[in-house]
JSON list of C-alpha atoms and ligand atoms in Angstrom, two decimals:
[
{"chain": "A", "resi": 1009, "resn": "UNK", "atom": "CA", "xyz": [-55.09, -53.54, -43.84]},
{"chain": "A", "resi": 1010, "resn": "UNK", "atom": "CA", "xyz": [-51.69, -52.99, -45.66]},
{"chain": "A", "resi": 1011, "resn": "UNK", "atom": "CA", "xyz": [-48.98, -55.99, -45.22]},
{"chain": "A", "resi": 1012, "resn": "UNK", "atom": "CA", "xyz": [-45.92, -53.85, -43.53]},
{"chain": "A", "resi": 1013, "resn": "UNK", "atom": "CA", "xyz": [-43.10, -53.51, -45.95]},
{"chain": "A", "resi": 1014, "resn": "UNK", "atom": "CA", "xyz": [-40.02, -56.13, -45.12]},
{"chain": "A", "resi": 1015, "resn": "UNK", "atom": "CA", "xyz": [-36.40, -54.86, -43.75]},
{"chain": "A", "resi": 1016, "resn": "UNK", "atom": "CA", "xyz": [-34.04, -56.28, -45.35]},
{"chain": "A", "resi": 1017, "resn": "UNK", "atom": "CA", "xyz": [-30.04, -56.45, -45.23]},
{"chain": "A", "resi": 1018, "resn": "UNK", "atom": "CA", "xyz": [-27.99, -54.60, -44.21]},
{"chain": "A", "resi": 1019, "resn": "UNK", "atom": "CA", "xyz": [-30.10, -52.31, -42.06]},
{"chain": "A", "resi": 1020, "resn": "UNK", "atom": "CA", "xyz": [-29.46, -51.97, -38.38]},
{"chain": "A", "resi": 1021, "resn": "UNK", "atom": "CA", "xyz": [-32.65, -52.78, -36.84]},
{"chain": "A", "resi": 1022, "resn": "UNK", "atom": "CA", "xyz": [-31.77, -56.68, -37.76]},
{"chain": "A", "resi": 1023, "resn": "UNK", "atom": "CA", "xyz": [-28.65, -56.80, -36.02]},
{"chain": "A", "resi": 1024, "resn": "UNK", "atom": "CA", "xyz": [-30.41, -55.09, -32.60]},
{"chain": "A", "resi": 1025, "resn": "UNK", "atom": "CA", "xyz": [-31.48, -57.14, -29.86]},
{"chain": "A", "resi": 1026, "resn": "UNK", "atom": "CA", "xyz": [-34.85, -56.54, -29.36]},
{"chain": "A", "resi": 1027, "resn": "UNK", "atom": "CA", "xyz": [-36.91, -55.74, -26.00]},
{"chain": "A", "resi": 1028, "resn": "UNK", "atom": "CA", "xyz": [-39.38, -57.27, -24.11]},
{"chain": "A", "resi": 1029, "resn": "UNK", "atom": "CA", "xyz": [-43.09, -56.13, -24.30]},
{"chain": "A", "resi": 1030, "resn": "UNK", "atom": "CA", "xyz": [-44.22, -55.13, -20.91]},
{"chain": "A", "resi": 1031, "resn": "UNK", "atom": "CA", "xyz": [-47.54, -54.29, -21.49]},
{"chain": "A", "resi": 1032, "resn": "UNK", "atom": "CA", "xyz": [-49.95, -55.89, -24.40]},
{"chain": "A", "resi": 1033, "resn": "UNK", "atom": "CA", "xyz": [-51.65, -52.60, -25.38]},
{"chain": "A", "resi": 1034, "resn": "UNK", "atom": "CA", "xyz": [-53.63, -51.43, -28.65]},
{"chain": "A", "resi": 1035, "resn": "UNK", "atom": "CA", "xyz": [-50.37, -50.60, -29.95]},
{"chain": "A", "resi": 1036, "resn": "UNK", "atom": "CA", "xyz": [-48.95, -54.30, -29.44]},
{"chain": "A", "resi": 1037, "resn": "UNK", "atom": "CA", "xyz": [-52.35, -55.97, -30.66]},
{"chain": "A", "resi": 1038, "resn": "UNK", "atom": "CA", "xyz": [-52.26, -53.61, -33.62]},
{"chain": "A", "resi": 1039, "resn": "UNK", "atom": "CA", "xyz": [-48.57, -54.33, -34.24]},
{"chain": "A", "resi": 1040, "resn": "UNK", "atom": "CA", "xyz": [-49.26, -58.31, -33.99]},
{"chain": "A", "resi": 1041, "resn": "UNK", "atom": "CA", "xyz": [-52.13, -58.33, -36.16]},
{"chain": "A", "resi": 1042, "resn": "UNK", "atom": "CA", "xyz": [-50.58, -56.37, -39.29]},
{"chain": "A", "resi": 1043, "resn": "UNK", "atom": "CA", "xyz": [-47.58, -58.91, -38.95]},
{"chain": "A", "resi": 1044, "resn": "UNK", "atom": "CA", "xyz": [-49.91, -61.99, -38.79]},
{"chain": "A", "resi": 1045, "resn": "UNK", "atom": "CA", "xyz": [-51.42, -60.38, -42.04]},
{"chain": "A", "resi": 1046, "resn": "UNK", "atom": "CA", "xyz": [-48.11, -59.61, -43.37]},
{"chain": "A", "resi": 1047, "resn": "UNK", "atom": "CA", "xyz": [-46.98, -63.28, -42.82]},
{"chain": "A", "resi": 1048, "resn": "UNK", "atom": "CA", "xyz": [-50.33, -64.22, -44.45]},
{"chain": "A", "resi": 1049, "resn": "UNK", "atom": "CA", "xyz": [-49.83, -62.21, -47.72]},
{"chain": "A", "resi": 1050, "resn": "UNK", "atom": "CA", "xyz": [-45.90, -62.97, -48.02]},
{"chain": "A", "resi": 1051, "resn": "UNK", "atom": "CA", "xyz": [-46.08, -65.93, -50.01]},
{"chain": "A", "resi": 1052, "resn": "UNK", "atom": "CA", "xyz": [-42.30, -66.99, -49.25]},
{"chain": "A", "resi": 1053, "resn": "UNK", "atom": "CA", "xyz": [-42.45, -66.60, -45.15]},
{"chain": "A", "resi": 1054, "resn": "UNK", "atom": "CA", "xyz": [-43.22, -69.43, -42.41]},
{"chain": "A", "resi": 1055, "resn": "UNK", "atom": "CA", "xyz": [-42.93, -66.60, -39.80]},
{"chain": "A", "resi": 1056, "resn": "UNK", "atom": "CA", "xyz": [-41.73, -63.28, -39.28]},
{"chain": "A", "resi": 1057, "resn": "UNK", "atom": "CA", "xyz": [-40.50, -61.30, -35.86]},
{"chain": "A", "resi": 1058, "resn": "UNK", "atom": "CA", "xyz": [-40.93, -57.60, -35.58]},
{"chain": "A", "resi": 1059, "resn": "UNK", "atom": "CA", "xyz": [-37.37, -56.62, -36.38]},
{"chain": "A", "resi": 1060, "resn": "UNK", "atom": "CA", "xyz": [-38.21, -57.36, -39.56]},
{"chain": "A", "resi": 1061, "resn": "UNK", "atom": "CA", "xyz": [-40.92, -55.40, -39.77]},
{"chain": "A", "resi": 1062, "resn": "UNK", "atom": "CA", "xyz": [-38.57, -52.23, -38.09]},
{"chain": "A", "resi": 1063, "resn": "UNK", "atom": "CA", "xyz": [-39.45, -52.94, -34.35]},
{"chain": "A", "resi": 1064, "resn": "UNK", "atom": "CA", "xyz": [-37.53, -54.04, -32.27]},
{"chain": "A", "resi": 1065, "resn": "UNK", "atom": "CA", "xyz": [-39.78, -55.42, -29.95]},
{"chain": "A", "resi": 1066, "resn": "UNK", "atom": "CA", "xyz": [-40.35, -59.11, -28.88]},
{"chain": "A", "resi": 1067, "resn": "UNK", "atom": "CA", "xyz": [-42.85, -60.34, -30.98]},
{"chain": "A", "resi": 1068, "resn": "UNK", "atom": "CA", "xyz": [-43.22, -63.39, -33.58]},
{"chain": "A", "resi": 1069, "resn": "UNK", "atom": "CA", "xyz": [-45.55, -64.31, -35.95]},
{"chain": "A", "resi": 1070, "resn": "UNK", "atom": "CA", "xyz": [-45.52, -68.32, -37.18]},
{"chain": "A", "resi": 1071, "resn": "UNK", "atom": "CA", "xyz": [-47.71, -69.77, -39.71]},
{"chain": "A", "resi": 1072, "resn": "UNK", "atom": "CA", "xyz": [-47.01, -72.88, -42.31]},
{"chain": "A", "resi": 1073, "resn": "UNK", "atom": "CA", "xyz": [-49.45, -73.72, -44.88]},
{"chain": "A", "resi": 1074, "resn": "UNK", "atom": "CA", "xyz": [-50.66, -77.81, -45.37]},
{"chain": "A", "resi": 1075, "resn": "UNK", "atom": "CA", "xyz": [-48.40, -79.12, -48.13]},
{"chain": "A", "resi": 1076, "resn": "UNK", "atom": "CA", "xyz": [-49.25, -82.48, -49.76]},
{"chain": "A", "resi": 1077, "resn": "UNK", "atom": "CA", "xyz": [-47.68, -84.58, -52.49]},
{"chain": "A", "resi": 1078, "resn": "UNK", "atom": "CA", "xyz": [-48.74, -85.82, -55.29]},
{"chain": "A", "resi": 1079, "resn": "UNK", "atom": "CA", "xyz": [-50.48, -88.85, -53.79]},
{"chain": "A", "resi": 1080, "resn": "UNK", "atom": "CA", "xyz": [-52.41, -86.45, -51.63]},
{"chain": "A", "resi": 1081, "resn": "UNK", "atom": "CA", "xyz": [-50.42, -87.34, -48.86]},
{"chain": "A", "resi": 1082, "resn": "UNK", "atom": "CA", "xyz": [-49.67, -85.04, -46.30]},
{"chain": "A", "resi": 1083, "resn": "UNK", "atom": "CA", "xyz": [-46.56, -83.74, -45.95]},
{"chain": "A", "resi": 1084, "resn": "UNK", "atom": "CA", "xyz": [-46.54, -81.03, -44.00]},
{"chain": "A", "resi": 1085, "resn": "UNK", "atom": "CA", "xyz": [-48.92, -80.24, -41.18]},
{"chain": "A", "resi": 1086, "resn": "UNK", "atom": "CA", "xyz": [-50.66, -77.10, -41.25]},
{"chain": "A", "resi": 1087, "resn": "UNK", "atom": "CA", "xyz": [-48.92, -74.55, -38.14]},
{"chain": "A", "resi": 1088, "resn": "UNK", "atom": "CA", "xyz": [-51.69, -72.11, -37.56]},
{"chain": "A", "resi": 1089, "resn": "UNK", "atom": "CA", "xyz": [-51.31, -68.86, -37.80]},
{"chain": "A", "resi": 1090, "resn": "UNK", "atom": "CA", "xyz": [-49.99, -67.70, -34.50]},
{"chain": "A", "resi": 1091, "resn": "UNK", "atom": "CA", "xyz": [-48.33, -65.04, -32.16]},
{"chain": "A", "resi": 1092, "resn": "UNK", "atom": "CA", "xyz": [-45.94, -65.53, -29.63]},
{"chain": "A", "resi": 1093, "resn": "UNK", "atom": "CA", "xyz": [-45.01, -62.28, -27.34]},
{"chain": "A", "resi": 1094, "resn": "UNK", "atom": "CA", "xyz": [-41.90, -62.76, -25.16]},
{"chain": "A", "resi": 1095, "resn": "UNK", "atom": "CA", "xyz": [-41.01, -66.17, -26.84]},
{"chain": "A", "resi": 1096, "resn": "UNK", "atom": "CA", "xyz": [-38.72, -67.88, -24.30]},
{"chain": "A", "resi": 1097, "resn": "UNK", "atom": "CA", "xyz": [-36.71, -71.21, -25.30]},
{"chain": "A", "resi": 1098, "resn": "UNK", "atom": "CA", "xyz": [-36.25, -73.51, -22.46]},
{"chain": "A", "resi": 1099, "resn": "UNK", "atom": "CA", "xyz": [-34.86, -76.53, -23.58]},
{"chain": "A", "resi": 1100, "resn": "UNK", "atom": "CA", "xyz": [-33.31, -77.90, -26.80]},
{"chain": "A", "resi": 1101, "resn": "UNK", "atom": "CA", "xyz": [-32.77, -81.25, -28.17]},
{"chain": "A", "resi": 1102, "resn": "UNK", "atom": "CA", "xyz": [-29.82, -83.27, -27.75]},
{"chain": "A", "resi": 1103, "resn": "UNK", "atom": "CA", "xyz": [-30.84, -84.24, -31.09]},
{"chain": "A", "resi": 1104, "resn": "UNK", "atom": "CA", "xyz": [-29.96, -82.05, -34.32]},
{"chain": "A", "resi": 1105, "resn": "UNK", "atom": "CA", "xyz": [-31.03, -81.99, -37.44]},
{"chain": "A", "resi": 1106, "resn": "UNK", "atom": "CA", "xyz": [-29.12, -79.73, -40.86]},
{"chain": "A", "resi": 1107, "resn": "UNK", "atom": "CA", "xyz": [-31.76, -78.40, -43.31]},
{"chain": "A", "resi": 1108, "resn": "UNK", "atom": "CA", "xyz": [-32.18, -75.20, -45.17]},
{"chain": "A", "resi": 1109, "resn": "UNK", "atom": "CA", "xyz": [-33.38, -72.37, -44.38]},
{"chain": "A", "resi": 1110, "resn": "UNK", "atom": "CA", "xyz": [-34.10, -69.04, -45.71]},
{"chain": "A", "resi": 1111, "resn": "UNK", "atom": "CA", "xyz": [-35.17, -65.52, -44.80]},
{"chain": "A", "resi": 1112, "resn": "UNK", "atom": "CA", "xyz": [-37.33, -62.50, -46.03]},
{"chain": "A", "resi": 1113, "resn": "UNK", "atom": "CA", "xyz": [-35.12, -60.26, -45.24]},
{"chain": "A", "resi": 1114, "resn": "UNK", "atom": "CA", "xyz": [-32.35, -61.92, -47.69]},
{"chain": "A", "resi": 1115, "resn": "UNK", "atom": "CA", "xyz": [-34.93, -62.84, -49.75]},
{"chain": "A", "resi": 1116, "resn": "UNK", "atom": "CA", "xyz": [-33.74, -65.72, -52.72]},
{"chain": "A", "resi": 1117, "resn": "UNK", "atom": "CA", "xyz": [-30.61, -66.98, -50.53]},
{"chain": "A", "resi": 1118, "resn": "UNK", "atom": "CA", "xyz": [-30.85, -70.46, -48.52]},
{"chain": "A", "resi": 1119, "resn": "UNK", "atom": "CA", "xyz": [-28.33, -72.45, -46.35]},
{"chain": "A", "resi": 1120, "resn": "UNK", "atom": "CA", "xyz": [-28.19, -75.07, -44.23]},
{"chain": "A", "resi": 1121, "resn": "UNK", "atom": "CA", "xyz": [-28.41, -74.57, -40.66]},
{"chain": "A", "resi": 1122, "resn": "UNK", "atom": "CA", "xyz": [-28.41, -77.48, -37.97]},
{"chain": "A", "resi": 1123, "resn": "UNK", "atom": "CA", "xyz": [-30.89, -76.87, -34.88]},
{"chain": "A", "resi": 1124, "resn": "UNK", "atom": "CA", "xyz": [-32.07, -79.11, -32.09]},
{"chain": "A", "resi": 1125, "resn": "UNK", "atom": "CA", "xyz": [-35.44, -80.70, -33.42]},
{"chain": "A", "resi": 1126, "resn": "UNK", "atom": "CA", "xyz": [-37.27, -80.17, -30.22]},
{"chain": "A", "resi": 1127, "resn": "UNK", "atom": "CA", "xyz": [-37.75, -77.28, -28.24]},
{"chain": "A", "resi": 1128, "resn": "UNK", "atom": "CA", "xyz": [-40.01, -76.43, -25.03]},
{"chain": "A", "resi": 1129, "resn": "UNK", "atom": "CA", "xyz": [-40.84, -72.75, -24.99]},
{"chain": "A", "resi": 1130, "resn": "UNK", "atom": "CA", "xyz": [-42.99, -70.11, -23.20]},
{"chain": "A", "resi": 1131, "resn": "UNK", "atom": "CA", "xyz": [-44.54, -67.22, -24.46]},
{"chain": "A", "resi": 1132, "resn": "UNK", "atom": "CA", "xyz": [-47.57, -64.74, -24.18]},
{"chain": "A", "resi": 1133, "resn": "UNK", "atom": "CA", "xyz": [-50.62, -65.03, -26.18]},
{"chain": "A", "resi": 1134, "resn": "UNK", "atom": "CA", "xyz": [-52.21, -61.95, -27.38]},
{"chain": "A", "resi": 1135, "resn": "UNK", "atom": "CA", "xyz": [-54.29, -61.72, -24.49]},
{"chain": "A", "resi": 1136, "resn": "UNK", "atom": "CA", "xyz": [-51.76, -62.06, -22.27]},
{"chain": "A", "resi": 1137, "resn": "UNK", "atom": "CA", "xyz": [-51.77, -65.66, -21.18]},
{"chain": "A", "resi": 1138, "resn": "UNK", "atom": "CA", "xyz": [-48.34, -67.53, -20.58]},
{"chain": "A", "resi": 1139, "resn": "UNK", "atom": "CA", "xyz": [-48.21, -71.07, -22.66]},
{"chain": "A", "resi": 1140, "resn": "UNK", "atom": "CA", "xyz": [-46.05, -73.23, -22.78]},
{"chain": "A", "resi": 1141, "resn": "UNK", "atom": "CA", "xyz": [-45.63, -75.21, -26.12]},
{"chain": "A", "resi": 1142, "resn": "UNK", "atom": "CA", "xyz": [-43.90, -78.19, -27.53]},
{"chain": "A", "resi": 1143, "resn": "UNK", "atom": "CA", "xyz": [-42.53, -78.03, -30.81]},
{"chain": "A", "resi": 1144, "resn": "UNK", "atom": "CA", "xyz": [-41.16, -80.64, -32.87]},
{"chain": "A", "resi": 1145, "resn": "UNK", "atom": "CA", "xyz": [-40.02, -80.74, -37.01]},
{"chain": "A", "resi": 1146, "resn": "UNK", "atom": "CA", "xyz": [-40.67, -77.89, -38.83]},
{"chain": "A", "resi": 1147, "resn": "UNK", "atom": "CA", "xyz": [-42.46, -75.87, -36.46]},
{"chain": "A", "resi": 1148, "resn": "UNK", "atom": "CA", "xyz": [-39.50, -76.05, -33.62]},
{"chain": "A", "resi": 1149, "resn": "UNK", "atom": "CA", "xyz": [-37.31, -74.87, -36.57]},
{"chain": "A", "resi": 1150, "resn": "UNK", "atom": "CA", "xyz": [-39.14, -71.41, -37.23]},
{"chain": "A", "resi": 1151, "resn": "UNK", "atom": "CA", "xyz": [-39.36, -70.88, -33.67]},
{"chain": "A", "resi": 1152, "resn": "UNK", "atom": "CA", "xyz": [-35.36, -71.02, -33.18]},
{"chain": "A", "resi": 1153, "resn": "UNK", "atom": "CA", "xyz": [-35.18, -69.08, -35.99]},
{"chain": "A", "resi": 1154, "resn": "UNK", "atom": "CA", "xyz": [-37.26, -66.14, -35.35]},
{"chain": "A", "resi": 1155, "resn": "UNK", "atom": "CA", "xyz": [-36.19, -65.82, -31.84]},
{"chain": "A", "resi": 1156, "resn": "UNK", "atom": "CA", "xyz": [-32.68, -65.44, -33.41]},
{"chain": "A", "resi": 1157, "resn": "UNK", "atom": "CA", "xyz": [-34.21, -62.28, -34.80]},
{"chain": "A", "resi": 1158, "resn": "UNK", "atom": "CA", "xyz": [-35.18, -60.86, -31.36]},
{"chain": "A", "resi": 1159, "resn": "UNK", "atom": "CA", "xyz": [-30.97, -61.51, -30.41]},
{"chain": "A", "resi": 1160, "resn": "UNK", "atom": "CA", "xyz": [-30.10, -60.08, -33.79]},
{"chain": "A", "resi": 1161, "resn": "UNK", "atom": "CA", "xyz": [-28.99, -62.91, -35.10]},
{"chain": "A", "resi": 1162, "resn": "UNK", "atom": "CA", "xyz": [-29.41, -64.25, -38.90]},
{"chain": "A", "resi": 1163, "resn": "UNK", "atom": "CA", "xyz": [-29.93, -67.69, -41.00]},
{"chain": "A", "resi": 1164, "resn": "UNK", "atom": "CA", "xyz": [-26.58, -66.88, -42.02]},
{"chain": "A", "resi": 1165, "resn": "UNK", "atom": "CA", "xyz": [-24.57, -66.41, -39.14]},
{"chain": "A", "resi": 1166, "resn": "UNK", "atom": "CA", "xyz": [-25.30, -70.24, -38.34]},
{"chain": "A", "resi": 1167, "resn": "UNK", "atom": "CA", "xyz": [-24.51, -71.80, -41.14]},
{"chain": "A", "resi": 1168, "resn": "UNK", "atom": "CA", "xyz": [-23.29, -75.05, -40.65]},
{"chain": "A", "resi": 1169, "resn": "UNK", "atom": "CA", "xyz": [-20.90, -73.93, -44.24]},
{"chain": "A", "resi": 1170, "resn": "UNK", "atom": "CA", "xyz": [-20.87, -70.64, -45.60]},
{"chain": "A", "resi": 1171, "resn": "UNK", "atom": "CA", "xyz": [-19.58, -72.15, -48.93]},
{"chain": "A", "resi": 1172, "resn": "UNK", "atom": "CA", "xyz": [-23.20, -73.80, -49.10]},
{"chain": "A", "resi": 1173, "resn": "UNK", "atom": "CA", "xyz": [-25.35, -70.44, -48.94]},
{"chain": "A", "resi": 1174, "resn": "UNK", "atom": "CA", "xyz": [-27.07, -70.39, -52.64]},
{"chain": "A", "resi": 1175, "resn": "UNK", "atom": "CA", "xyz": [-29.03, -67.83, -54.56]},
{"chain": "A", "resi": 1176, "resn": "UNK", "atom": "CA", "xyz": [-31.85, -68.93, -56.16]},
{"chain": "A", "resi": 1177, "resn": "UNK", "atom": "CA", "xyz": [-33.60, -66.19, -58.76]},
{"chain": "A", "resi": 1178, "resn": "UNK", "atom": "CA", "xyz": [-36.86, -64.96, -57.69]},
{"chain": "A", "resi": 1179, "resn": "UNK", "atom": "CA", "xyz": [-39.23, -65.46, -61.34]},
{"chain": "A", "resi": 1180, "resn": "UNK", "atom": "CA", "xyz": [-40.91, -61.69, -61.70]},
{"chain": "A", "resi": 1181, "resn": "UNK", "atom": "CA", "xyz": [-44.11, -62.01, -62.16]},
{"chain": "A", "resi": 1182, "resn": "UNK", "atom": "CA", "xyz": [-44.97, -61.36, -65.64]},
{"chain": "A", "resi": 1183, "resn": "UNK", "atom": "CA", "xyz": [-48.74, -62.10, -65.54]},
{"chain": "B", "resi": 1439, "resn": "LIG", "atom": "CO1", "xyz": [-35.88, -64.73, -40.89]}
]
């Protein structure tokens, strides 16, 4: 399998909002599965939605690697590798937090955005089963995010101040 090649600003496709999927066909599975291997492969992403991967469809893809400190202490949770088809929020948090946040499709810039840090939301597994999920912390963050991309709407519209989005170098790989 080949990793589908990132869209990235300013094409169109980002700023479309993005249809439902009616019917979870080959097509969809095969479509869900190349983006769960693109997240996989990217080593910058904590999800993707199809938009970025040029369709405009209603499909995410989230998926957080454990991260520990020095200690050995865990500091972030592994989120599974996961789709959600149809994502649906239905509630927010009274409760906000601001961190940063970044995309792959403005890959090396990062700004602070403030989101509710709980969410309820329903969605469709791959084989077609509704869910409905709790998410909390990092993983409630991602969510809002990438169903942003399914409205068309970026990291950087929300920023809580545009004087505070920062570009950070990339290092090429030299080895
Ligand atoms: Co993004």
């Amino acid at each position: 399998m080949k990793p589908y090649k990132i869209i990235t600003l300013p094409s169109p496709i980002l700023r479309k909002k993005s249809k439902e999927v009616t019917k979870i066909d080959n097509n969809i599975k095969n479509i869900a599965e190349r983006m769960l291997f693109t997240l996989k492969e990217s080593e910058l992403g904590l999800g993707l939605a199809a938009p970025q991967i040029g369709e405009n469809i209603r499909i995410i893809a989230v998926g957080v690697n454990e991260a520990r400190d020095k200690q050995g202490k865990i500091i972030q949770k592994e989120i599974p590798l996961t789709i959600f088809i149809n994502p649906e929020i239905t509630k927010l948090s009274k409760t906000k937090d601001i961190e940063e946040e970044g995309c792959l499709c403005l890959l090396g810039y990062y700004g602070p955005v403030e989101r509710p840090t709980k969410i309820k939301f329903k969605a469709l597994t791959l084989d077609g089963r509704e869910i409905k999920v709790n998410a909390s912390g990092l993983f409630a963050r991602i969510v809002q995010h990438e169903v942003d991309h399914l409205e068309g709407v970026l990291f950087v519209d929300r920023l809580t101040d545009k004087s505070k989005l920062r570009k950070v170098k990339i290092e090429a790989d030299d080895s």
